[in-house]
Short mmCIF file of C-alpha atoms in Angstrom, two decimals:
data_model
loop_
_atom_site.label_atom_id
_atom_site.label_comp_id
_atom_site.label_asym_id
_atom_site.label_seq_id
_atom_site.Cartn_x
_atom_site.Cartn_y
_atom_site.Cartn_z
CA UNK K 1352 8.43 -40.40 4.37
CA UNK K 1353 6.16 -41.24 7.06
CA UNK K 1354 5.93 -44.59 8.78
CA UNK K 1355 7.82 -47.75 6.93
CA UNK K 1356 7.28 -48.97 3.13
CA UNK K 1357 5.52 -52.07 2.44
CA UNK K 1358 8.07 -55.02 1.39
CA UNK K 1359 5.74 -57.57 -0.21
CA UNK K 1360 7.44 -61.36 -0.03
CA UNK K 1361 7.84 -62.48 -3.86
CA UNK K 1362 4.96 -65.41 -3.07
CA UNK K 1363 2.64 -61.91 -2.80
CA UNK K 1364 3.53 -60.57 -6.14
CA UNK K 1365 1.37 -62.63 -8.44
CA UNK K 1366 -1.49 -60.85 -6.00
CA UNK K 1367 -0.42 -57.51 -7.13
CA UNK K 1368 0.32 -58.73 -11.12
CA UNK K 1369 -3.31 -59.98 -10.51
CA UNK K 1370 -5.24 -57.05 -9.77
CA UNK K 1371 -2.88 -54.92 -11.91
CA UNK K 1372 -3.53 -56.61 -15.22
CA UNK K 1373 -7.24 -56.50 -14.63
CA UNK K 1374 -6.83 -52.73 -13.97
CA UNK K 1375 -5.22 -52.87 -17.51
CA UNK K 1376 -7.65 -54.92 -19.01
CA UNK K 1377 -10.29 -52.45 -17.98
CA UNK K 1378 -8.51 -49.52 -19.28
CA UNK K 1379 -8.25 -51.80 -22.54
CA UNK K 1380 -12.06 -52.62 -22.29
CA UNK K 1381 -13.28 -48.54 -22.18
CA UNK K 1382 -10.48 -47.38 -24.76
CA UNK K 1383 -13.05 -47.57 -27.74
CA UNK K 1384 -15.70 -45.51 -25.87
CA UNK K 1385 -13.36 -42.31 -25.26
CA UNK K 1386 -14.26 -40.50 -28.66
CA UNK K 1387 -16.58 -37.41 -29.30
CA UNK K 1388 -20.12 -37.11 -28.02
CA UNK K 1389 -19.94 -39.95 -25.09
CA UNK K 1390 -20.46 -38.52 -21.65
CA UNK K 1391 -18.00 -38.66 -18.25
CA UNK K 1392 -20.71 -40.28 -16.62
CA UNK K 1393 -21.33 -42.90 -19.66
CA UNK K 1394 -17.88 -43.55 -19.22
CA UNK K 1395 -18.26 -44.17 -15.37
CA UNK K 1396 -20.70 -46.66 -15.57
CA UNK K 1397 -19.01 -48.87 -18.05
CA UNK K 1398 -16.16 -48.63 -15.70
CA UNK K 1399 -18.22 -50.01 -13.19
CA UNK K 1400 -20.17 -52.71 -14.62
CA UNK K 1401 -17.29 -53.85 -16.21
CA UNK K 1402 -15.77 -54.11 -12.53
CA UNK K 1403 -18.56 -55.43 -10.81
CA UNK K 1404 -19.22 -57.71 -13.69
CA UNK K 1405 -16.05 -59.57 -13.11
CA UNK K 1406 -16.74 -59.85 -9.50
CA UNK K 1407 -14.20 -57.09 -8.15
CA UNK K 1408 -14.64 -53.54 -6.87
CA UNK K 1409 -13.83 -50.13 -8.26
CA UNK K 1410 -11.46 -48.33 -5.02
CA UNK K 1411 -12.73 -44.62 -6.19
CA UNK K 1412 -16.18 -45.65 -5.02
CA UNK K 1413 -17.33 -44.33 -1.46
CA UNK K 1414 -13.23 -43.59 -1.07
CA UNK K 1415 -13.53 -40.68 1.22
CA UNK K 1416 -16.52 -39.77 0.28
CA UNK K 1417 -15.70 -39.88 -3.84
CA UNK K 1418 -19.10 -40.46 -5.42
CA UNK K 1419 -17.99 -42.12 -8.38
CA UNK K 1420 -15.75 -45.36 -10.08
CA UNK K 1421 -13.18 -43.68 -11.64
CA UNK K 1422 -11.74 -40.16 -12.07
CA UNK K 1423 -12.20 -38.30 -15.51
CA UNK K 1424 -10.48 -35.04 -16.05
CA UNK K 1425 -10.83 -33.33 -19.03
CA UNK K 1426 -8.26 -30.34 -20.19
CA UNK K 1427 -7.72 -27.73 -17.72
CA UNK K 1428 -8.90 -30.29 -14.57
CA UNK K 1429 -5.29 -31.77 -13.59
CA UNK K 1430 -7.13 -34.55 -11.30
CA UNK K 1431 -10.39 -35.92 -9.11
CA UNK K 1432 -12.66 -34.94 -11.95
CA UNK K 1433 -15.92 -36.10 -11.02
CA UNK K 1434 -17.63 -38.06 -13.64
CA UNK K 1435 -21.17 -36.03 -14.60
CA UNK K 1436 -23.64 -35.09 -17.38
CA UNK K 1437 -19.59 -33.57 -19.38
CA UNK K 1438 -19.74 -34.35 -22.81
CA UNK K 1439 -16.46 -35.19 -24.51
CA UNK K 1440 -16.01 -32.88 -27.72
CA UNK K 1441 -13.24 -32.91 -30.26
CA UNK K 1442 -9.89 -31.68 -29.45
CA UNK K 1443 -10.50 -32.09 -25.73
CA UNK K 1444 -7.80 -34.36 -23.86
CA UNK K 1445 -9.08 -36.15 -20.76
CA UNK K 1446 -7.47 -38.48 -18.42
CA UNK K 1447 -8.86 -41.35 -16.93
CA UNK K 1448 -7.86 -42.62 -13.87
CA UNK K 1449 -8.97 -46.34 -12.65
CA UNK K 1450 -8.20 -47.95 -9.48
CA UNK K 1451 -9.36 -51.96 -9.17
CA UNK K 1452 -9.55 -54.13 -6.14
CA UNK K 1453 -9.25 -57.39 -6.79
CA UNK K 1454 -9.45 -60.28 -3.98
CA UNK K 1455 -8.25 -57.26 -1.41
CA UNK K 1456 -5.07 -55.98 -3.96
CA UNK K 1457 -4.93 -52.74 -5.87
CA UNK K 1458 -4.44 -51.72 -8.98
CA UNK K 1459 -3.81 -48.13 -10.32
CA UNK K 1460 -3.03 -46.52 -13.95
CA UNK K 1461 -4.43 -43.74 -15.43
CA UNK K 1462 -3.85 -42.38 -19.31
CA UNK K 1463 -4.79 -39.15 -20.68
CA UNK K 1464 -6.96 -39.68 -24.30
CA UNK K 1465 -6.84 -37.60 -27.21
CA UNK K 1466 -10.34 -37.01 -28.48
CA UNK K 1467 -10.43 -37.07 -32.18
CA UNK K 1468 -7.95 -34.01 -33.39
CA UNK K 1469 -6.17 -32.34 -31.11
CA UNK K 1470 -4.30 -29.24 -30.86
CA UNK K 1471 -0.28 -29.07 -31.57
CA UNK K 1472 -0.13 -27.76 -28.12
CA UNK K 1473 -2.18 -30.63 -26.73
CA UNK K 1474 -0.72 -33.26 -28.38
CA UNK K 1475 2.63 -32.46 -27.28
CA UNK K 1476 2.12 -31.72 -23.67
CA UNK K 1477 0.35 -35.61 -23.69
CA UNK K 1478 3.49 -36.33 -25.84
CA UNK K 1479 5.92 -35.11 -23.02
CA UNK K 1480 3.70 -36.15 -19.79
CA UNK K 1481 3.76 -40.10 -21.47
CA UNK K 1482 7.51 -39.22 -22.19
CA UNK K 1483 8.51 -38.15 -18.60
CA UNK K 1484 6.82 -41.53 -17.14
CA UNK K 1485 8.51 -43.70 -18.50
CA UNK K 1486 11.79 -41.61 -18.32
CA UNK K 1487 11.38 -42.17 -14.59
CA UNK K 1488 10.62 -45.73 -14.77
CA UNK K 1489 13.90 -46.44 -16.68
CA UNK K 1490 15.88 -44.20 -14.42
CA UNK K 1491 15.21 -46.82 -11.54
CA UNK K 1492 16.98 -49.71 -10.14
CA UNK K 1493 16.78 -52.18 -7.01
CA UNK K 1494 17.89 -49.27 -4.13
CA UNK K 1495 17.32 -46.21 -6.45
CA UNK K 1496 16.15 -43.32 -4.55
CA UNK K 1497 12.94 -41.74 -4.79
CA UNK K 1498 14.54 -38.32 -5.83
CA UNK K 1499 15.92 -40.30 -8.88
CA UNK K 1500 11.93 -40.35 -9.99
CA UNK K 1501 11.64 -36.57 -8.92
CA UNK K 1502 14.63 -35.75 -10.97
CA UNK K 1503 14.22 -37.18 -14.28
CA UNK K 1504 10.31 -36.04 -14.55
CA UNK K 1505 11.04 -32.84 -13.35
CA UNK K 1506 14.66 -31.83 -15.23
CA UNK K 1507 12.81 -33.34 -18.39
CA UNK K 1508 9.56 -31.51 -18.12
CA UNK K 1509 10.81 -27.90 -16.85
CA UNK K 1510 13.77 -27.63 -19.90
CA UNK K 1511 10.62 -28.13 -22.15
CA UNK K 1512 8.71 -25.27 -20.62
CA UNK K 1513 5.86 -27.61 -18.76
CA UNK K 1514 5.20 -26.96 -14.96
CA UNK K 1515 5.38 -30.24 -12.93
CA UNK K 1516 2.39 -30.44 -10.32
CA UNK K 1517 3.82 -30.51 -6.91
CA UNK K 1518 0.76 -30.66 -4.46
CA UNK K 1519 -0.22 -34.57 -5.54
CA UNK K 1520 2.03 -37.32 -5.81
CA UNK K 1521 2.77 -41.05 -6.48
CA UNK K 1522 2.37 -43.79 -3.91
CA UNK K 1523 3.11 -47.26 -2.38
CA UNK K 1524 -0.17 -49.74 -3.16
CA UNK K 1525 -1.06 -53.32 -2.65
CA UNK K 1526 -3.19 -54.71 0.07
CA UNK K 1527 -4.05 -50.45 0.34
CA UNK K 1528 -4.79 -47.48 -1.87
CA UNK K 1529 -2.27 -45.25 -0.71
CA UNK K 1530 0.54 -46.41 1.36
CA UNK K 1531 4.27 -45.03 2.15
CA UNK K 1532 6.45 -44.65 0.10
CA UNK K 1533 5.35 -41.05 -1.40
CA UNK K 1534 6.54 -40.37 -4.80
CA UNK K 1535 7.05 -37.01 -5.84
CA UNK K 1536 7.04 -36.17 -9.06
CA UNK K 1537 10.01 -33.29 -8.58
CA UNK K 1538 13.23 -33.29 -6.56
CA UNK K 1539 12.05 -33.04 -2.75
CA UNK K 1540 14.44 -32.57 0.50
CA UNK K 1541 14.78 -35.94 2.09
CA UNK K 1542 13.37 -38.24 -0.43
CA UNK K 1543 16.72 -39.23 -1.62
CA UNK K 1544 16.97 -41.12 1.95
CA UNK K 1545 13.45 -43.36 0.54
CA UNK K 1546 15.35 -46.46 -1.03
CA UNK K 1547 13.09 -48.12 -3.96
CA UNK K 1548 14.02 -51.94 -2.85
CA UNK K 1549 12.65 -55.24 -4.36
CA UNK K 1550 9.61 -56.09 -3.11
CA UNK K 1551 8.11 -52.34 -3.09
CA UNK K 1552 4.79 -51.77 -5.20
CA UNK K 1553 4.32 -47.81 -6.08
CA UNK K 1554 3.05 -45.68 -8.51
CA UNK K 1555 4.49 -42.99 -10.64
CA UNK K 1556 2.05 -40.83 -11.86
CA UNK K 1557 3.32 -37.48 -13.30
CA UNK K 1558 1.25 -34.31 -14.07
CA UNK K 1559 2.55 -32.17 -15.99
CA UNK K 1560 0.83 -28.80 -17.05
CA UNK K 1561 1.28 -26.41 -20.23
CA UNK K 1562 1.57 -23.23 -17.84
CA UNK K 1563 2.20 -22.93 -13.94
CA UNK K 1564 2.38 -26.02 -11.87
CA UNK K 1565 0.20 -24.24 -9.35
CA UNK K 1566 -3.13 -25.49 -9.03
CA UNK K 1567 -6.66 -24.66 -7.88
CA UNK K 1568 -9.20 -27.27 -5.61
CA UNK K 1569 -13.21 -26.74 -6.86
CA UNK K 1570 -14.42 -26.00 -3.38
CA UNK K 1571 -17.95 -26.97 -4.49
CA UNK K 1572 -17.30 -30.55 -4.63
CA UNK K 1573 -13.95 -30.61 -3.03
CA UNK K 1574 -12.49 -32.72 -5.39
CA UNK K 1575 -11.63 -31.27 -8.97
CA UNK K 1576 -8.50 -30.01 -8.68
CA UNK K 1577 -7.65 -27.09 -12.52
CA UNK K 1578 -4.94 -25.37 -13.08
CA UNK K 1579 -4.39 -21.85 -11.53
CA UNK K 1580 -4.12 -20.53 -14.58
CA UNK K 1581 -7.08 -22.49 -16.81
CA UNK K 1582 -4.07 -24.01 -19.11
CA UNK K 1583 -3.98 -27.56 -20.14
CA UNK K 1584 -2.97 -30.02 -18.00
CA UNK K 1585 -1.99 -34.20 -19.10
CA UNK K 1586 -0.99 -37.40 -16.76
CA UNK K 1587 0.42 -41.30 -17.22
CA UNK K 1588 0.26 -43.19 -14.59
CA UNK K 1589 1.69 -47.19 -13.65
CA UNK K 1590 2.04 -49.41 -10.97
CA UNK K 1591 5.55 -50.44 -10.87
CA UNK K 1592 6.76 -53.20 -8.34
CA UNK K 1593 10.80 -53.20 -7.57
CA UNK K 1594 11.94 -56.46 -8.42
CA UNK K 1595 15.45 -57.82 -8.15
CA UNK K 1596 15.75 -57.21 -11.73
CA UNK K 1597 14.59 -53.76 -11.62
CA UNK K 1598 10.88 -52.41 -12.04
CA UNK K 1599 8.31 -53.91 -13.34
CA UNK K 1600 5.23 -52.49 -15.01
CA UNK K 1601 2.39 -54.36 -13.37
CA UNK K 1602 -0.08 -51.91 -15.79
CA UNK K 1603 0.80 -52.74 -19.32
CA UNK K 1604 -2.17 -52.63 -21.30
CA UNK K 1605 -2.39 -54.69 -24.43
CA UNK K 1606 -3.88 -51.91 -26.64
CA UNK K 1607 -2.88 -48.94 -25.00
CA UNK K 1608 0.47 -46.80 -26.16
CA UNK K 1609 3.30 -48.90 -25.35
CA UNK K 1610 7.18 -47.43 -24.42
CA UNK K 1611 8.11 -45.02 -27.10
CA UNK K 1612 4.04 -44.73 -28.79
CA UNK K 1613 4.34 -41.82 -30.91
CA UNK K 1614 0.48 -39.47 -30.43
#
Protein backbone atom coordinates (compact mmCIF):
# COMPACT_ATOMS: atom_id res chain seq x y z
CA UNK A 1 0.00 0.00 0.00
CA UNK A 2 1.06 3.35 -0.86
CA UNK A 3 0.73 6.40 1.34
CA UNK A 4 -1.75 6.04 4.63
CA UNK A 5 -5.59 4.87 4.61
CA UNK A 6 -8.24 7.28 5.24
CA UNK A 7 -9.75 6.88 8.96
CA UNK A 8 -13.03 8.79 8.71
CA UNK A 9 -14.23 10.07 12.48
CA UNK A 10 -17.76 8.28 13.10
CA UNK A 11 -19.46 12.09 12.94
CA UNK A 12 -18.25 11.60 8.94
CA UNK A 13 -20.02 8.39 8.37
CA UNK A 14 -23.58 9.52 7.86
CA UNK A 15 -21.61 11.57 4.81
CA UNK A 16 -20.55 8.37 3.30
CA UNK A 17 -24.15 6.36 4.23
CA UNK A 18 -25.41 9.54 2.39
CA UNK A 19 -23.97 9.41 -0.89
CA UNK A 20 -23.92 5.58 -0.75
CA UNK A 21 -27.64 5.03 -0.49
CA UNK A 22 -28.27 7.47 -3.27
CA UNK A 23 -25.75 5.45 -5.36
CA UNK A 24 -28.19 2.55 -4.45
CA UNK A 25 -31.18 4.29 -5.09
CA UNK A 26 -29.95 5.00 -8.58
CA UNK A 27 -29.00 1.54 -9.30
CA UNK A 28 -32.68 0.82 -7.96
CA UNK A 29 -34.08 3.66 -10.25
CA UNK A 30 -32.36 2.10 -13.82
CA UNK A 31 -33.00 -1.69 -12.76
CA UNK A 32 -36.32 -1.79 -14.89
CA UNK A 33 -34.61 -0.35 -18.01
CA UNK A 34 -31.80 -3.20 -18.29
CA UNK A 35 -33.95 -5.67 -20.52
CA UNK A 36 -33.67 -6.45 -24.34
CA UNK A 37 -33.59 -3.82 -27.05
CA UNK A 38 -32.56 -0.62 -24.74
CA UNK A 39 -29.23 0.85 -25.69
CA UNK A 40 -25.77 1.45 -23.39
CA UNK A 41 -26.10 4.88 -24.18
CA UNK A 42 -30.06 5.01 -23.26
CA UNK A 43 -28.93 3.62 -20.21
CA UNK A 44 -26.23 6.41 -19.67
CA UNK A 45 -28.39 9.14 -19.89
CA UNK A 46 -30.96 8.00 -17.45
CA UNK A 47 -28.05 7.55 -15.22
CA UNK A 48 -27.34 10.99 -15.58
CA UNK A 49 -30.44 12.85 -15.43
CA UNK A 50 -31.39 10.91 -12.71
CA UNK A 51 -28.06 12.29 -11.00
CA UNK A 52 -28.19 15.66 -12.04
CA UNK A 53 -31.86 15.70 -11.36
CA UNK A 54 -31.31 15.25 -7.70
CA UNK A 55 -28.74 17.88 -7.64
CA UNK A 56 -25.49 15.59 -7.40
CA UNK A 57 -22.83 14.55 -9.91
CA UNK A 58 -22.02 11.33 -11.69
CA UNK A 59 -17.77 10.77 -10.74
CA UNK A 60 -17.28 8.71 -14.23
CA UNK A 61 -17.92 11.99 -16.02
CA UNK A 62 -14.74 13.95 -17.36
CA UNK A 63 -12.77 11.36 -14.73
CA UNK A 64 -9.57 11.18 -16.61
CA UNK A 65 -10.82 11.87 -19.54
CA UNK A 66 -13.97 9.08 -19.30
CA UNK A 67 -16.60 10.49 -21.64
CA UNK A 68 -19.47 9.09 -20.05
CA UNK A 69 -21.75 8.67 -16.44
CA UNK A 70 -21.38 5.30 -15.78
CA UNK A 71 -19.53 2.19 -17.05
CA UNK A 72 -21.56 -0.58 -18.98
CA UNK A 73 -19.84 -3.76 -19.88
CA UNK A 74 -21.53 -6.25 -21.59
CA UNK A 75 -20.19 -10.14 -21.74
CA UNK A 76 -16.73 -10.53 -22.78
CA UNK A 77 -15.80 -6.56 -21.64
CA UNK A 78 -14.61 -7.26 -17.87
CA UNK A 79 -14.70 -3.27 -17.18
CA UNK A 80 -14.62 0.68 -18.49
CA UNK A 81 -17.16 -0.19 -21.14
CA UNK A 82 -17.99 2.91 -22.72
CA UNK A 83 -21.62 3.53 -23.00
CA UNK A 84 -22.50 3.88 -27.09
CA UNK A 85 -25.07 3.19 -29.86
CA UNK A 86 -24.67 -1.20 -28.03
CA UNK A 87 -27.89 -2.63 -28.01
CA UNK A 88 -28.65 -5.04 -25.19
CA UNK A 89 -29.98 -8.48 -26.70
CA UNK A 90 -31.18 -11.53 -24.88
CA UNK A 91 -28.87 -13.73 -23.10
CA UNK A 92 -26.25 -11.01 -22.88
CA UNK A 93 -25.00 -10.21 -19.17
CA UNK A 94 -23.78 -6.65 -18.62
CA UNK A 95 -22.52 -4.91 -15.63
CA UNK A 96 -23.17 -1.59 -14.64
CA UNK A 97 -21.00 0.30 -12.73
CA UNK A 98 -22.19 3.79 -10.99
CA UNK A 99 -20.17 6.09 -9.02
CA UNK A 100 -22.26 9.24 -7.24
CA UNK A 101 -20.94 12.34 -5.64
CA UNK A 102 -22.98 13.66 -3.34
CA UNK A 103 -22.19 17.05 -1.31
CA UNK A 104 -18.23 16.09 -2.10
CA UNK A 105 -18.68 12.04 -0.83
CA UNK A 106 -18.58 9.00 -3.06
CA UNK A 107 -20.45 6.34 -3.69
CA UNK A 108 -19.57 3.14 -5.71
CA UNK A 109 -21.47 -0.32 -6.57
CA UNK A 110 -21.74 -1.95 -9.60
CA UNK A 111 -24.04 -5.30 -10.48
CA UNK A 112 -23.85 -7.39 -13.44
CA UNK A 113 -27.73 -7.90 -15.11
CA UNK A 114 -29.02 -10.83 -16.70
CA UNK A 115 -30.86 -9.85 -19.84
CA UNK A 116 -33.92 -11.89 -20.27
CA UNK A 117 -32.61 -15.80 -20.55
CA UNK A 118 -29.38 -16.48 -20.06
CA UNK A 119 -27.06 -19.21 -20.65
CA UNK A 120 -26.29 -22.05 -17.83
CA UNK A 121 -22.80 -20.92 -18.20
CA UNK A 122 -23.73 -17.27 -17.71
CA UNK A 123 -25.92 -17.56 -15.08
CA UNK A 124 -23.57 -19.34 -12.97
CA UNK A 125 -20.44 -17.40 -13.44
CA UNK A 126 -22.93 -14.15 -12.23
CA UNK A 127 -24.05 -16.80 -9.64
CA UNK A 128 -20.39 -17.30 -8.32
CA UNK A 129 -18.99 -13.55 -8.95
CA UNK A 130 -22.28 -12.29 -6.50
CA UNK A 131 -21.25 -15.39 -4.35
CA UNK A 132 -17.50 -14.53 -3.91
CA UNK A 133 -18.51 -10.76 -2.80
CA UNK A 134 -20.16 -11.29 -0.27
CA UNK A 135 -17.96 -14.31 0.84
CA UNK A 136 -15.33 -11.60 1.31
CA UNK A 137 -17.47 -9.22 3.04
CA UNK A 138 -18.35 -11.82 5.76
CA UNK A 139 -14.79 -12.96 6.02
CA UNK A 140 -13.95 -9.41 7.55
CA UNK A 141 -13.68 -7.99 10.91
CA UNK A 142 -12.43 -4.65 12.72
CA UNK A 143 -8.31 -5.32 11.96
CA UNK A 144 -8.86 -8.08 9.28
CA UNK A 145 -6.26 -7.95 6.72
CA UNK A 146 -6.68 -7.13 3.26
CA UNK A 147 -5.34 -10.62 2.11
CA UNK A 148 -8.35 -12.04 4.10
CA UNK A 149 -10.53 -10.32 1.03
CA UNK A 150 -7.89 -11.71 -1.55
CA UNK A 151 -8.20 -15.10 -0.06
CA UNK A 152 -11.73 -15.94 0.21
CA UNK A 153 -12.61 -14.46 -3.49
CA UNK A 154 -9.83 -16.04 -4.91
CA UNK A 155 -9.72 -19.81 -3.07
CA UNK A 156 -13.61 -19.68 -3.81
CA UNK A 157 -13.50 -18.68 -7.41
CA UNK A 158 -10.30 -20.75 -8.70
CA UNK A 159 -11.72 -24.39 -6.98
CA UNK A 160 -14.78 -23.55 -9.26
CA UNK A 161 -12.71 -23.20 -12.40
CA UNK A 162 -13.26 -19.12 -12.80
CA UNK A 163 -10.06 -16.92 -13.30
CA UNK A 164 -9.97 -13.98 -10.80
CA UNK A 165 -8.89 -10.63 -12.63
CA UNK A 166 -5.71 -9.46 -11.14
CA UNK A 167 -4.76 -6.18 -13.08
CA UNK A 168 -7.87 -3.98 -11.37
CA UNK A 169 -8.74 -3.88 -7.91
CA UNK A 170 -10.90 -2.55 -4.99
CA UNK A 171 -10.29 0.73 -3.23
CA UNK A 172 -10.53 3.17 -0.23
CA UNK A 173 -13.41 6.05 -1.15
CA UNK A 174 -15.05 8.93 0.58
CA UNK A 175 -14.19 12.52 0.18
CA UNK A 176 -12.14 10.74 -3.21
CA UNK A 177 -12.70 8.20 -5.95
CA UNK A 178 -9.87 6.12 -5.40
CA UNK A 179 -7.88 6.32 -2.31
CA UNK A 180 -5.39 3.81 -0.33
CA UNK A 181 -6.19 1.14 0.83
CA UNK A 182 -5.96 -1.14 -2.51
CA UNK A 183 -8.02 -4.18 -2.43
CA UNK A 184 -7.04 -7.01 -4.36
CA UNK A 185 -9.24 -9.33 -5.26
CA UNK A 186 -6.50 -12.43 -4.87
CA UNK A 187 -3.85 -13.16 -2.24
CA UNK A 188 -1.01 -10.43 -2.87
CA UNK A 189 2.61 -10.22 -1.03
CA UNK A 190 2.34 -7.58 1.59
CA UNK A 191 -1.28 -6.88 1.76
CA UNK A 192 -1.69 -8.95 4.79
CA UNK A 193 0.36 -5.96 6.60
CA UNK A 194 -3.00 -3.44 5.28
CA UNK A 195 -5.20 -3.67 8.55
CA UNK A 196 -9.11 -3.08 7.63
CA UNK A 197 -9.80 -0.79 10.95
CA UNK A 198 -13.08 1.03 11.91
CA UNK A 199 -13.44 4.02 10.32
CA UNK A 200 -12.05 2.75 6.76
CA UNK A 201 -14.52 3.15 3.67
CA UNK A 202 -13.42 0.65 0.63
CA UNK A 203 -14.74 -1.23 -1.98
CA UNK A 204 -14.69 -4.83 -2.89
CA UNK A 205 -15.37 -5.35 -6.26
CA UNK A 206 -14.49 -8.84 -7.66
CA UNK A 207 -14.20 -9.89 -11.36
CA UNK A 208 -14.30 -12.98 -12.00
CA UNK A 209 -14.04 -14.52 -15.60
CA UNK A 210 -15.29 -17.98 -17.17
CA UNK A 211 -11.69 -18.60 -18.78
CA UNK A 212 -8.19 -16.90 -18.08
CA UNK A 213 -7.98 -14.04 -15.70
CA UNK A 214 -5.73 -12.34 -18.22
CA UNK A 215 -7.13 -9.50 -19.86
CA UNK A 216 -6.90 -7.25 -22.93
CA UNK A 217 -7.13 -2.97 -22.87
CA UNK A 218 -9.14 -1.65 -26.35
CA UNK A 219 -6.34 0.63 -27.37
CA UNK A 220 -8.81 2.61 -29.50
CA UNK A 221 -10.50 4.21 -26.69
CA UNK A 222 -8.19 3.21 -23.97
CA UNK A 223 -10.68 2.20 -21.75
CA UNK A 224 -12.60 -1.19 -22.44
CA UNK A 225 -10.76 -3.56 -20.89
CA UNK A 226 -12.17 -7.94 -22.58
CA UNK A 227 -10.92 -10.83 -21.73
CA UNK A 228 -7.76 -12.28 -23.46
CA UNK A 229 -9.50 -14.95 -24.44
CA UNK A 230 -13.21 -13.38 -25.63
CA UNK A 231 -14.87 -15.59 -22.62
CA UNK A 232 -17.43 -14.20 -20.35
CA UNK A 233 -16.60 -12.15 -17.75
CA UNK A 234 -19.24 -10.95 -14.41
CA UNK A 235 -18.61 -8.36 -11.31
CA UNK A 236 -20.47 -7.21 -7.76
CA UNK A 237 -19.32 -4.52 -6.35
CA UNK A 238 -20.08 -2.52 -2.57
CA UNK A 239 -18.90 0.09 -0.56
CA UNK A 240 -18.22 -1.31 2.75
CA UNK A 241 -17.15 1.01 5.74
CA UNK A 242 -15.26 -0.91 8.84
CA UNK A 243 -17.21 -0.18 11.74
CA UNK A 244 -16.55 -1.30 15.29
CA UNK A 245 -19.06 -3.88 14.72
CA UNK A 246 -17.64 -5.13 11.61
CA UNK A 247 -18.47 -3.97 7.90
CA UNK A 248 -21.08 -2.35 6.81
CA UNK A 249 -22.69 -2.33 3.40
CA UNK A 250 -23.18 1.35 2.68
CA UNK A 251 -24.70 -0.01 -1.04
CA UNK A 252 -27.70 -2.08 -0.22
CA UNK A 253 -30.18 -1.54 -2.74
CA UNK A 254 -33.80 -2.03 -1.89
CA UNK A 255 -34.69 -4.03 -5.06
CA UNK A 256 -31.59 -5.37 -6.08
CA UNK A 257 -30.42 -9.22 -5.10
CA UNK A 258 -29.92 -9.20 -1.51
CA UNK A 259 -27.22 -11.78 0.53
CA UNK A 260 -27.91 -15.24 -0.64
CA UNK A 261 -30.42 -14.01 -4.06
CA UNK A 262 -30.60 -17.06 -5.97
CA UNK A 263 -30.26 -15.88 -10.34
Amino acid sequence: MSGNPIIYKSYEWERLRIASRFNASLMDHLRPYVKPGITTDEINTIVHEYTVSHGHTPATLGYMGFPKSCCISINEVVCHGIPDDTVLKEGDIVNVDITSIVDGWYGDQSETFLVGNVSDEARKLVQVTFDSLFLAINTIQPESSVIEIGEAIYNYATELGYGVVRQYQGHGIGREFHTDPGIPHYPVSGSERDLLLPGMCFTIEPMLNAGTWKTVEDRNDGWTVRTKDDKLSAQFEHTILMTEQGPEILTLTQNGPQPGHQF
